Short mmCIF file of C-alpha atoms in Angstrom, two decimals:
data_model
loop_
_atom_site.label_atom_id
_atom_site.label_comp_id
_atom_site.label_asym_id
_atom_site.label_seq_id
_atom_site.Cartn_x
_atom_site.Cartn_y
_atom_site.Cartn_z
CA UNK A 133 -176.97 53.80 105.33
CA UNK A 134 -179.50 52.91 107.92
CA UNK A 135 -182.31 53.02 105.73
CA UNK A 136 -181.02 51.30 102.77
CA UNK A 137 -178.51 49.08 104.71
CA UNK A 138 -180.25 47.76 107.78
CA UNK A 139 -178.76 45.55 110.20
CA UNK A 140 -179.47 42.17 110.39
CA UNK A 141 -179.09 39.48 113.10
CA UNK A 142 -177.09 36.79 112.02
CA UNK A 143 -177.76 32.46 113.91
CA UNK A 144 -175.55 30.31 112.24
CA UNK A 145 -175.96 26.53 112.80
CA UNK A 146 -172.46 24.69 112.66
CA UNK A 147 -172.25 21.22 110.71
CA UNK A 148 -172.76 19.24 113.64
CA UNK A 149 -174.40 21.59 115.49
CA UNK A 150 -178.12 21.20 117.13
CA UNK A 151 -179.05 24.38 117.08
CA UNK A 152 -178.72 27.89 115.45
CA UNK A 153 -176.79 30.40 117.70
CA UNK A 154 -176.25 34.12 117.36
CA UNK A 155 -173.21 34.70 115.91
CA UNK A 156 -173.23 38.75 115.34
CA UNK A 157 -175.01 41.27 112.96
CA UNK A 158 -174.54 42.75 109.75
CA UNK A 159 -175.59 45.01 107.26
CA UNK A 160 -177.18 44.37 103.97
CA UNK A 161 -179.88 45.79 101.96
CA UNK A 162 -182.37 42.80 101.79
CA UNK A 163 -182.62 39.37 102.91
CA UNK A 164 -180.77 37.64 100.30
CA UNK A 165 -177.74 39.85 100.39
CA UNK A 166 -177.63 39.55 104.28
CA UNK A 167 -177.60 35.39 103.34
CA UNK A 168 -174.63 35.67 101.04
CA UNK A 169 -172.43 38.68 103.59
CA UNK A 170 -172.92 36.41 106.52
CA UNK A 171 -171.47 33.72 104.96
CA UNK A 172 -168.45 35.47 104.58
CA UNK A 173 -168.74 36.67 107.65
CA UNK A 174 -169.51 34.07 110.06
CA UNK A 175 -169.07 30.72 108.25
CA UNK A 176 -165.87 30.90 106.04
CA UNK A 177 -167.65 28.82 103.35
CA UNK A 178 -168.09 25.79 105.43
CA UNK A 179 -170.11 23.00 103.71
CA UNK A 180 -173.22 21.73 105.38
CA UNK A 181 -174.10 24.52 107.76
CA UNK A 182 -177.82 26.24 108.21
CA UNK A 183 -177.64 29.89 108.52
CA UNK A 184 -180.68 32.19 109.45
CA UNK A 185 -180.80 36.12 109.38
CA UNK A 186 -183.66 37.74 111.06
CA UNK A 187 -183.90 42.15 110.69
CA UNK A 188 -183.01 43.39 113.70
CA UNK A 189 -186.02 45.17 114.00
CA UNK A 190 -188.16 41.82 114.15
CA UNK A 191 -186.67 41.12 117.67
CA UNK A 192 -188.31 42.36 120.36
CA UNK A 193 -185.49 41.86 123.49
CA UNK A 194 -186.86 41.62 126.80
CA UNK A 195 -186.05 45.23 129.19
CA UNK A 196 -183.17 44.93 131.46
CA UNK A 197 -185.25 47.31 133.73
CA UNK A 198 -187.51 44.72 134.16
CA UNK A 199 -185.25 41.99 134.88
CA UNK A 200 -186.69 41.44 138.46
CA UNK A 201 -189.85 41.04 137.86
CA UNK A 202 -189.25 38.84 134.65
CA UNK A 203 -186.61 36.99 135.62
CA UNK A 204 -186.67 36.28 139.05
CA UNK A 205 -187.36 32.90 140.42
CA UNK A 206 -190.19 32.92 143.32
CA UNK A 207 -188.21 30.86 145.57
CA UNK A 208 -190.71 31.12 147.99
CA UNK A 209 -193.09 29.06 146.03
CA UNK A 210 -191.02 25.72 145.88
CA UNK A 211 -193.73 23.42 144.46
CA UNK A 212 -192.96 25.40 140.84
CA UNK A 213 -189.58 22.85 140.56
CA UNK A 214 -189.87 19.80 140.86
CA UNK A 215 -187.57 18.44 143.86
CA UNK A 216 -190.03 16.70 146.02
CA UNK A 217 -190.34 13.47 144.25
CA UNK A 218 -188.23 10.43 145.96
CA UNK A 219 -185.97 8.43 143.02
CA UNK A 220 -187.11 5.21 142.90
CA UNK A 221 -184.25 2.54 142.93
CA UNK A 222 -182.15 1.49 140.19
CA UNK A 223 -182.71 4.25 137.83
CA UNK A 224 -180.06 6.09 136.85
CA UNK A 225 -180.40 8.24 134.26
CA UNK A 226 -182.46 10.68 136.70
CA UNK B 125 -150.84 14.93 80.72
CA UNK B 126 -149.78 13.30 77.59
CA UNK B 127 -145.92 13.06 78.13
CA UNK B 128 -145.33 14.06 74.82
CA UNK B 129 -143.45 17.60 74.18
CA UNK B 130 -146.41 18.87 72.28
CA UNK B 131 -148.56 17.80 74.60
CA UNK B 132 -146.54 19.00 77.81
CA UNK B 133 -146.71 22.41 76.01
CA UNK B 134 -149.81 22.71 75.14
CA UNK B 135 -151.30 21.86 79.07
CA UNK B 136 -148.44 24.55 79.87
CA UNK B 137 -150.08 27.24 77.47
CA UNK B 138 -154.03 26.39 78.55
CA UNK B 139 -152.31 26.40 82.55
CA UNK B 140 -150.64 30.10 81.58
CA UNK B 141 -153.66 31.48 80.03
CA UNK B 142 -156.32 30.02 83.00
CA UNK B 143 -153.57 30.88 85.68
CA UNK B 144 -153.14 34.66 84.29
CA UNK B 145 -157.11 35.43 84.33
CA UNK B 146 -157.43 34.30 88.06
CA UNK B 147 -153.89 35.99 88.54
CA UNK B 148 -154.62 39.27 87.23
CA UNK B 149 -157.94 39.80 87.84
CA UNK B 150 -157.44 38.58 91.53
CA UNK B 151 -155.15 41.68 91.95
CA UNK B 152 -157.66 44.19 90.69
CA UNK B 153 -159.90 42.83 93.31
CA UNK B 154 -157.23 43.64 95.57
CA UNK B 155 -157.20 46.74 94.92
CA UNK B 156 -160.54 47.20 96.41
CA UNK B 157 -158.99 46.26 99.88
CA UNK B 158 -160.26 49.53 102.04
CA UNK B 159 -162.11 51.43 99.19
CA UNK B 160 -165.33 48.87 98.87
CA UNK B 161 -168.70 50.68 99.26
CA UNK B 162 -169.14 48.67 102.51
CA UNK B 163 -167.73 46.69 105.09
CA UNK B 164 -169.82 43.37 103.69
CA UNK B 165 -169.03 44.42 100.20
CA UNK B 166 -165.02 44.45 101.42
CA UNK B 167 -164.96 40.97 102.48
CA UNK B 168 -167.19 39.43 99.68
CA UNK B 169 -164.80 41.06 97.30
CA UNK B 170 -161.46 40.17 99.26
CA UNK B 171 -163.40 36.43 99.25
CA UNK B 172 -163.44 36.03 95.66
CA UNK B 173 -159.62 37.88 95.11
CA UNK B 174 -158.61 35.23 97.74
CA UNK B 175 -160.43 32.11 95.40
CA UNK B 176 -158.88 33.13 92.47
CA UNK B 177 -155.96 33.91 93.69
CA UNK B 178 -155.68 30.01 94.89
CA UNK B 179 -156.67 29.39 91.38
CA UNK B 180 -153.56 30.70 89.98
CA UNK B 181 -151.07 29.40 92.49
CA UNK B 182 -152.45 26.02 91.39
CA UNK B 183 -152.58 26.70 87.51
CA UNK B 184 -149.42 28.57 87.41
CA UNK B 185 -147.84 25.69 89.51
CA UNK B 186 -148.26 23.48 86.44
CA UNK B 187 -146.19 25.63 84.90
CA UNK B 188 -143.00 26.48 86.79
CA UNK B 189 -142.29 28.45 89.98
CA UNK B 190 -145.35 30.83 90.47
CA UNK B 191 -143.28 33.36 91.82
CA UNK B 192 -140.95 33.61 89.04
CA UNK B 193 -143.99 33.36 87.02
CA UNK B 194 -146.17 36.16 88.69
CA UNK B 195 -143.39 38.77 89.60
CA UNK B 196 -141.00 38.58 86.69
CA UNK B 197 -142.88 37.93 83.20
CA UNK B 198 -142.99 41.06 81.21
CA UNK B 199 -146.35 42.45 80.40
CA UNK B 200 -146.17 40.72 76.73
CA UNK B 201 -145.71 37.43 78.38
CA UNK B 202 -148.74 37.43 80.35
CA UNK B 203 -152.06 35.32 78.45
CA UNK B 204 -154.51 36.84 80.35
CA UNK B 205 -158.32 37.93 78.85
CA UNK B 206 -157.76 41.58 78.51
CA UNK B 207 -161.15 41.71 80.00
CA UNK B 208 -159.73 41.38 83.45
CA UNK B 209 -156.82 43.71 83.40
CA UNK B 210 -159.44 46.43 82.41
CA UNK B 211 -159.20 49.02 85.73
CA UNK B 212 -161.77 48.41 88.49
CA UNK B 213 -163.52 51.89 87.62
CA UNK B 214 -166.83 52.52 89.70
CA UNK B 215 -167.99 49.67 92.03
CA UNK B 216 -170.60 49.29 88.46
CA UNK B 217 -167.51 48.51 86.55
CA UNK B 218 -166.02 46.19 88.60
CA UNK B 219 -169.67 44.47 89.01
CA UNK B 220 -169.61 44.24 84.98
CA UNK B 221 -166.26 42.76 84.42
CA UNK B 222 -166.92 40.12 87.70
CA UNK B 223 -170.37 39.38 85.70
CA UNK B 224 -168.67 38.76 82.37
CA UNK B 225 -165.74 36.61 83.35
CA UNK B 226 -167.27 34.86 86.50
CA UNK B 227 -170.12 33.48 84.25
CA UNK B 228 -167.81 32.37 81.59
CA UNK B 229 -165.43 30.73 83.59
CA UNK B 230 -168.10 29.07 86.32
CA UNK B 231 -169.35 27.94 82.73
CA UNK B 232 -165.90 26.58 81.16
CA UNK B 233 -164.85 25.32 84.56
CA UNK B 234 -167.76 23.41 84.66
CA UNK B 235 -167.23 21.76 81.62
CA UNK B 236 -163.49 20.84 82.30
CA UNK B 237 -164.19 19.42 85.51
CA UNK B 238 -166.42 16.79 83.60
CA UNK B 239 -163.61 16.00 81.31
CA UNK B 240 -160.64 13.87 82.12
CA UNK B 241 -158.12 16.51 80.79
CA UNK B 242 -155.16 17.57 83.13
CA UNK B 243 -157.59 20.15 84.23
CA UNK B 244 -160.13 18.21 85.73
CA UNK B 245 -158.93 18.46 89.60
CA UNK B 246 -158.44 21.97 89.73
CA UNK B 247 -162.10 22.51 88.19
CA UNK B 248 -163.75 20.01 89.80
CA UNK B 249 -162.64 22.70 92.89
CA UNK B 250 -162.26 25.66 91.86
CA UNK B 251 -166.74 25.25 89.86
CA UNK B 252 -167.71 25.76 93.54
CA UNK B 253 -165.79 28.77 94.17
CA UNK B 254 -166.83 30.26 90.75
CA UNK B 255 -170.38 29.67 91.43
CA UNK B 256 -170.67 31.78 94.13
CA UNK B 257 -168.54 34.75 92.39
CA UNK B 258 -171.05 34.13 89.31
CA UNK B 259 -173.63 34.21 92.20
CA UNK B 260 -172.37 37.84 93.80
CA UNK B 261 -172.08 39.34 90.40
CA UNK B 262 -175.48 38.44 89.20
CA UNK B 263 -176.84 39.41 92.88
CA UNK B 264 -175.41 43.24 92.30
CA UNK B 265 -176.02 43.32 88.84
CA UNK B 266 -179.69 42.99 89.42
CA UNK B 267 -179.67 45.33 92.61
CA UNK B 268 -177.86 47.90 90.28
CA UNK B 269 -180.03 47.94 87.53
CA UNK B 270 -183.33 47.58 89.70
CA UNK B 271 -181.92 50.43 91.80
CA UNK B 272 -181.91 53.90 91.74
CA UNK B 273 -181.87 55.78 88.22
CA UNK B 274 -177.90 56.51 88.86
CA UNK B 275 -177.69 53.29 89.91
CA UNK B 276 -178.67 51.73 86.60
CA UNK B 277 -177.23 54.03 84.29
CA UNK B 278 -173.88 53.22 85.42
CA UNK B 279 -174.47 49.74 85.33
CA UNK B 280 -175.73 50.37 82.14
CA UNK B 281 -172.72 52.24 81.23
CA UNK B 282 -170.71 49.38 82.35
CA UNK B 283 -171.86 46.81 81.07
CA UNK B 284 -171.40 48.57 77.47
CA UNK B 285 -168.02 50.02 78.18
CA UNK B 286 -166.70 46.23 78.25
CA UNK B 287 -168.73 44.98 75.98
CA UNK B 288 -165.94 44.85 73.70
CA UNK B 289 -163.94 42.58 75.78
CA UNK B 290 -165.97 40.04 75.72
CA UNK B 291 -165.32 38.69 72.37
CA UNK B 292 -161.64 37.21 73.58
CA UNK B 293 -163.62 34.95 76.08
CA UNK B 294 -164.47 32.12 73.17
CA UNK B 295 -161.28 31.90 71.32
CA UNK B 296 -160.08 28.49 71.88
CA UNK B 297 -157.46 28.41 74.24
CA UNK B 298 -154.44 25.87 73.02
CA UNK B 299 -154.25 22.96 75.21
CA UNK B 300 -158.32 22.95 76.20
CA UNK B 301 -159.10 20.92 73.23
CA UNK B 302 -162.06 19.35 74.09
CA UNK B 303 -164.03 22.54 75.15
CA UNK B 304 -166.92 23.16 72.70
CA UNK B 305 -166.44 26.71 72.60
CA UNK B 306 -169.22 27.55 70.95
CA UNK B 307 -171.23 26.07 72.78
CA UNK B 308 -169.93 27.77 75.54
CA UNK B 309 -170.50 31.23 74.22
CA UNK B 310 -173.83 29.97 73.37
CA UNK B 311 -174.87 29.82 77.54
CA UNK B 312 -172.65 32.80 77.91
CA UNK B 313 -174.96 34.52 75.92
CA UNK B 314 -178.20 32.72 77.33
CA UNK B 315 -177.40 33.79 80.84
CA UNK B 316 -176.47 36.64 80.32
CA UNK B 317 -179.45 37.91 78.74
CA UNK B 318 -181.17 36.59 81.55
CA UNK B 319 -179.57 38.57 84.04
CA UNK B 320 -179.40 41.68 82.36
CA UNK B 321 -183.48 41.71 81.57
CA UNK B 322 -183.99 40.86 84.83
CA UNK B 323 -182.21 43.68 86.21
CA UNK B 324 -184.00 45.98 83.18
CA UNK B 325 -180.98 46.49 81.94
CA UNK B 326 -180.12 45.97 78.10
CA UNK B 327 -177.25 43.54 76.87
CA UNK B 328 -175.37 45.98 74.43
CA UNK B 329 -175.28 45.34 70.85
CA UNK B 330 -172.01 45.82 68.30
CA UNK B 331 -168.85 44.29 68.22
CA UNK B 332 -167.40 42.21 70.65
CA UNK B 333 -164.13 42.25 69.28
CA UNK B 334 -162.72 44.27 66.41
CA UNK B 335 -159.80 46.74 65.28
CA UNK B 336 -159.05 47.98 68.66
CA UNK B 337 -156.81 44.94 69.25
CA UNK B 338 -159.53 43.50 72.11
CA UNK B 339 -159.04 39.56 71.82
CA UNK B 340 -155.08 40.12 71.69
CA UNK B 341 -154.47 39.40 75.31
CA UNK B 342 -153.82 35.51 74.76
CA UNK B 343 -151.12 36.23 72.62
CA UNK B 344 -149.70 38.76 74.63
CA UNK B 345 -150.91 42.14 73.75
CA UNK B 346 -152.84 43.98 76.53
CA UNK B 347 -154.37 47.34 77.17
CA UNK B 348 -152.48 50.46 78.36
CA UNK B 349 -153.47 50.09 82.19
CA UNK B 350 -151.97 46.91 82.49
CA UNK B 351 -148.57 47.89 82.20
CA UNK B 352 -148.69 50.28 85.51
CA UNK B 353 -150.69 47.14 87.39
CA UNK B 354 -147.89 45.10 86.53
CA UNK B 355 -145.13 47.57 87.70
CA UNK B 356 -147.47 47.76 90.81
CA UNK B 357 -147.63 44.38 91.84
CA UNK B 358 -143.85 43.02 90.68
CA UNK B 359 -142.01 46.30 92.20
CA UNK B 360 -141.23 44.75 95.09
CA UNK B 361 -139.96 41.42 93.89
CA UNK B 362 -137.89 43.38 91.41
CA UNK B 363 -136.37 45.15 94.20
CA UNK B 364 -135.47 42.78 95.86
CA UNK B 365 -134.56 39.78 93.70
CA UNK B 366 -134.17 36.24 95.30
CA UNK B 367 -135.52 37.29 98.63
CA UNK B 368 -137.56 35.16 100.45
CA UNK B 369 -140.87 35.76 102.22
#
């Protein structure tokens, strides 16, 4: 099953969506089969939608163990965000 | 619709015939519910049983009540293609017969929904929905026969074991009168060879109709199977006669 049925990740773009989000996984033997089950799956047949499915095996997920290191903003080094810069008048979309 | 008596019953006999394919062949599907190879395979096939089933609510609408009409006809009053009261057999099988009838009717929809006939609406629909099942069935045909060496045989096997059924698909149907049909058979055929070379699979040769009564199911005269579908699918109705649900 595994090796002739691999699991795909499934991003599905909605009609008036901006971008593709993950909307689950599946199974299917090849690319084109994967197309077809996850729009059964995930889109119901809409019209005008933009689906993607990637093998699961082409991610490569960032390690929760290393969440610290990877993740953690160095608060102590404020000039990395930008928060020191007065607003001029008048401009208000800021 | 032509107002006329001839022609009211003529749109009534194409609606039967178009109705009882979807009808029928929607409830083999069905049967599939739990038993597909896989959980994708499940929903693609409940998809399609769901499409057609629409289908025949719509077609056999035209006719009467669709209740009446599904759950209490006897077997000899049912038009359906024999082709798609033939029993779902291996997941081949039921690949074959979706190949053979989902091609023809994406096909013949296609052409009524560029008519003006009473049909039009309801193809002008329902061509979307039979492209993709035309789409699935070519998709596992070619998987099949480009698959393993068991995989192809059945398919193989399939394909020739309903060969015969196929026949029935190009008689005129009474009240589609401006269908070329064959033309029609004509891009059957042309497709179909198509698919079935690509999947290095053969298209069987002999007969496509012949002694064995195949090509009687418009007129009423099915195949032995179909009788215990039937009794399948109306027993609860019959049970229960008038209730509402």
């Amino acid at each position: 099953m595994t090796q002739n049925w691999p699991l795909w990740e499934v991003f599905v773009r909605s009609r008036r969506g901006l971008s593709h989000t993950h909307a689950g996984s599946l199974h299917a033997p090849d690319a084109e089969m994967a197309l077809r089950n996850a729009r059964d799956l995930y889109t119901r047949r809409n019209e005008g939608i933009s689906i993607w499915v990637v093998p699961s095996t082409a991610v490569t997920a960032s390690s929760p163990d290393e969440r610290d290191p990877f993740f953690a903003p160095s608060a102590d080094k404020p000039y990395r965000h930008p928060t020191f810069y007065d607003i001029p008048e008048g401009v208000s979309h800021l | 619709m032509t107002g006329t008596d001839t022609g009211a019953a003529t749109v009534t006999a194409a609606a039967l015939a178009l109705g009882d394919d979807a009808l029928i062949l929607s409830h083999r599907l069905g049967e599939w519910a739990g038993h597909a190879p896989v959980l994708e395979e499940e929903v693609a096939l409940a998809n399609i049983a769901l499409d057609l089933l629409g289908q025949a609510r719509i077609l056999l609408s035209m006719v009467g009540d669709e209740d009446e009409l599904a759950f209490l006809r006897e077997e000899r009053s049912f038009r359906n293609l024999q082709l798609v009261e033939q029993p779902n057999g291996d997941f081949a099988h039921t690949i074959a017969r979706q190949l053979y009838f989902s091609v023809h009717q994406h096909e013949l929809y296609a052409e009524l929904a560029r008519g003006e006939g009473p049909f039009a609406p309801l193809a002008a629909k329902a061509v979307k929905e039979t492209a993709y099942h035309r789409d699935h069935a070519e998709q596992w045909t070619l998987r099949l026969g480009d698959g393993t060496e068991e995989s192809r045989a059945r398919m193989q096997a399939a394909l020739q074991a309903l060969w015969k059924f196929t026949g029935e698909l190009f008689q005129p149907v009474e009240g589609l009168g401006g269908v070329d049909w064959a033309a029609l058979e004509e891009r059957w055929l042309a497709a179909l060879t198509d698919v079935v070379e690509r999947a290095g699979l053969t298209l069987p040769e002999g007969p496509r109709t012949g002694a064995w009564a195949a090509g009687a199911g418009r007129q009423g005269l099915h195949t032995e199977s179909f009788g215990r579908m039937l009794a399948e699918m109306q027993h609860l109705h019959r049970s229960h006669p008038g209730a509402s649900w």
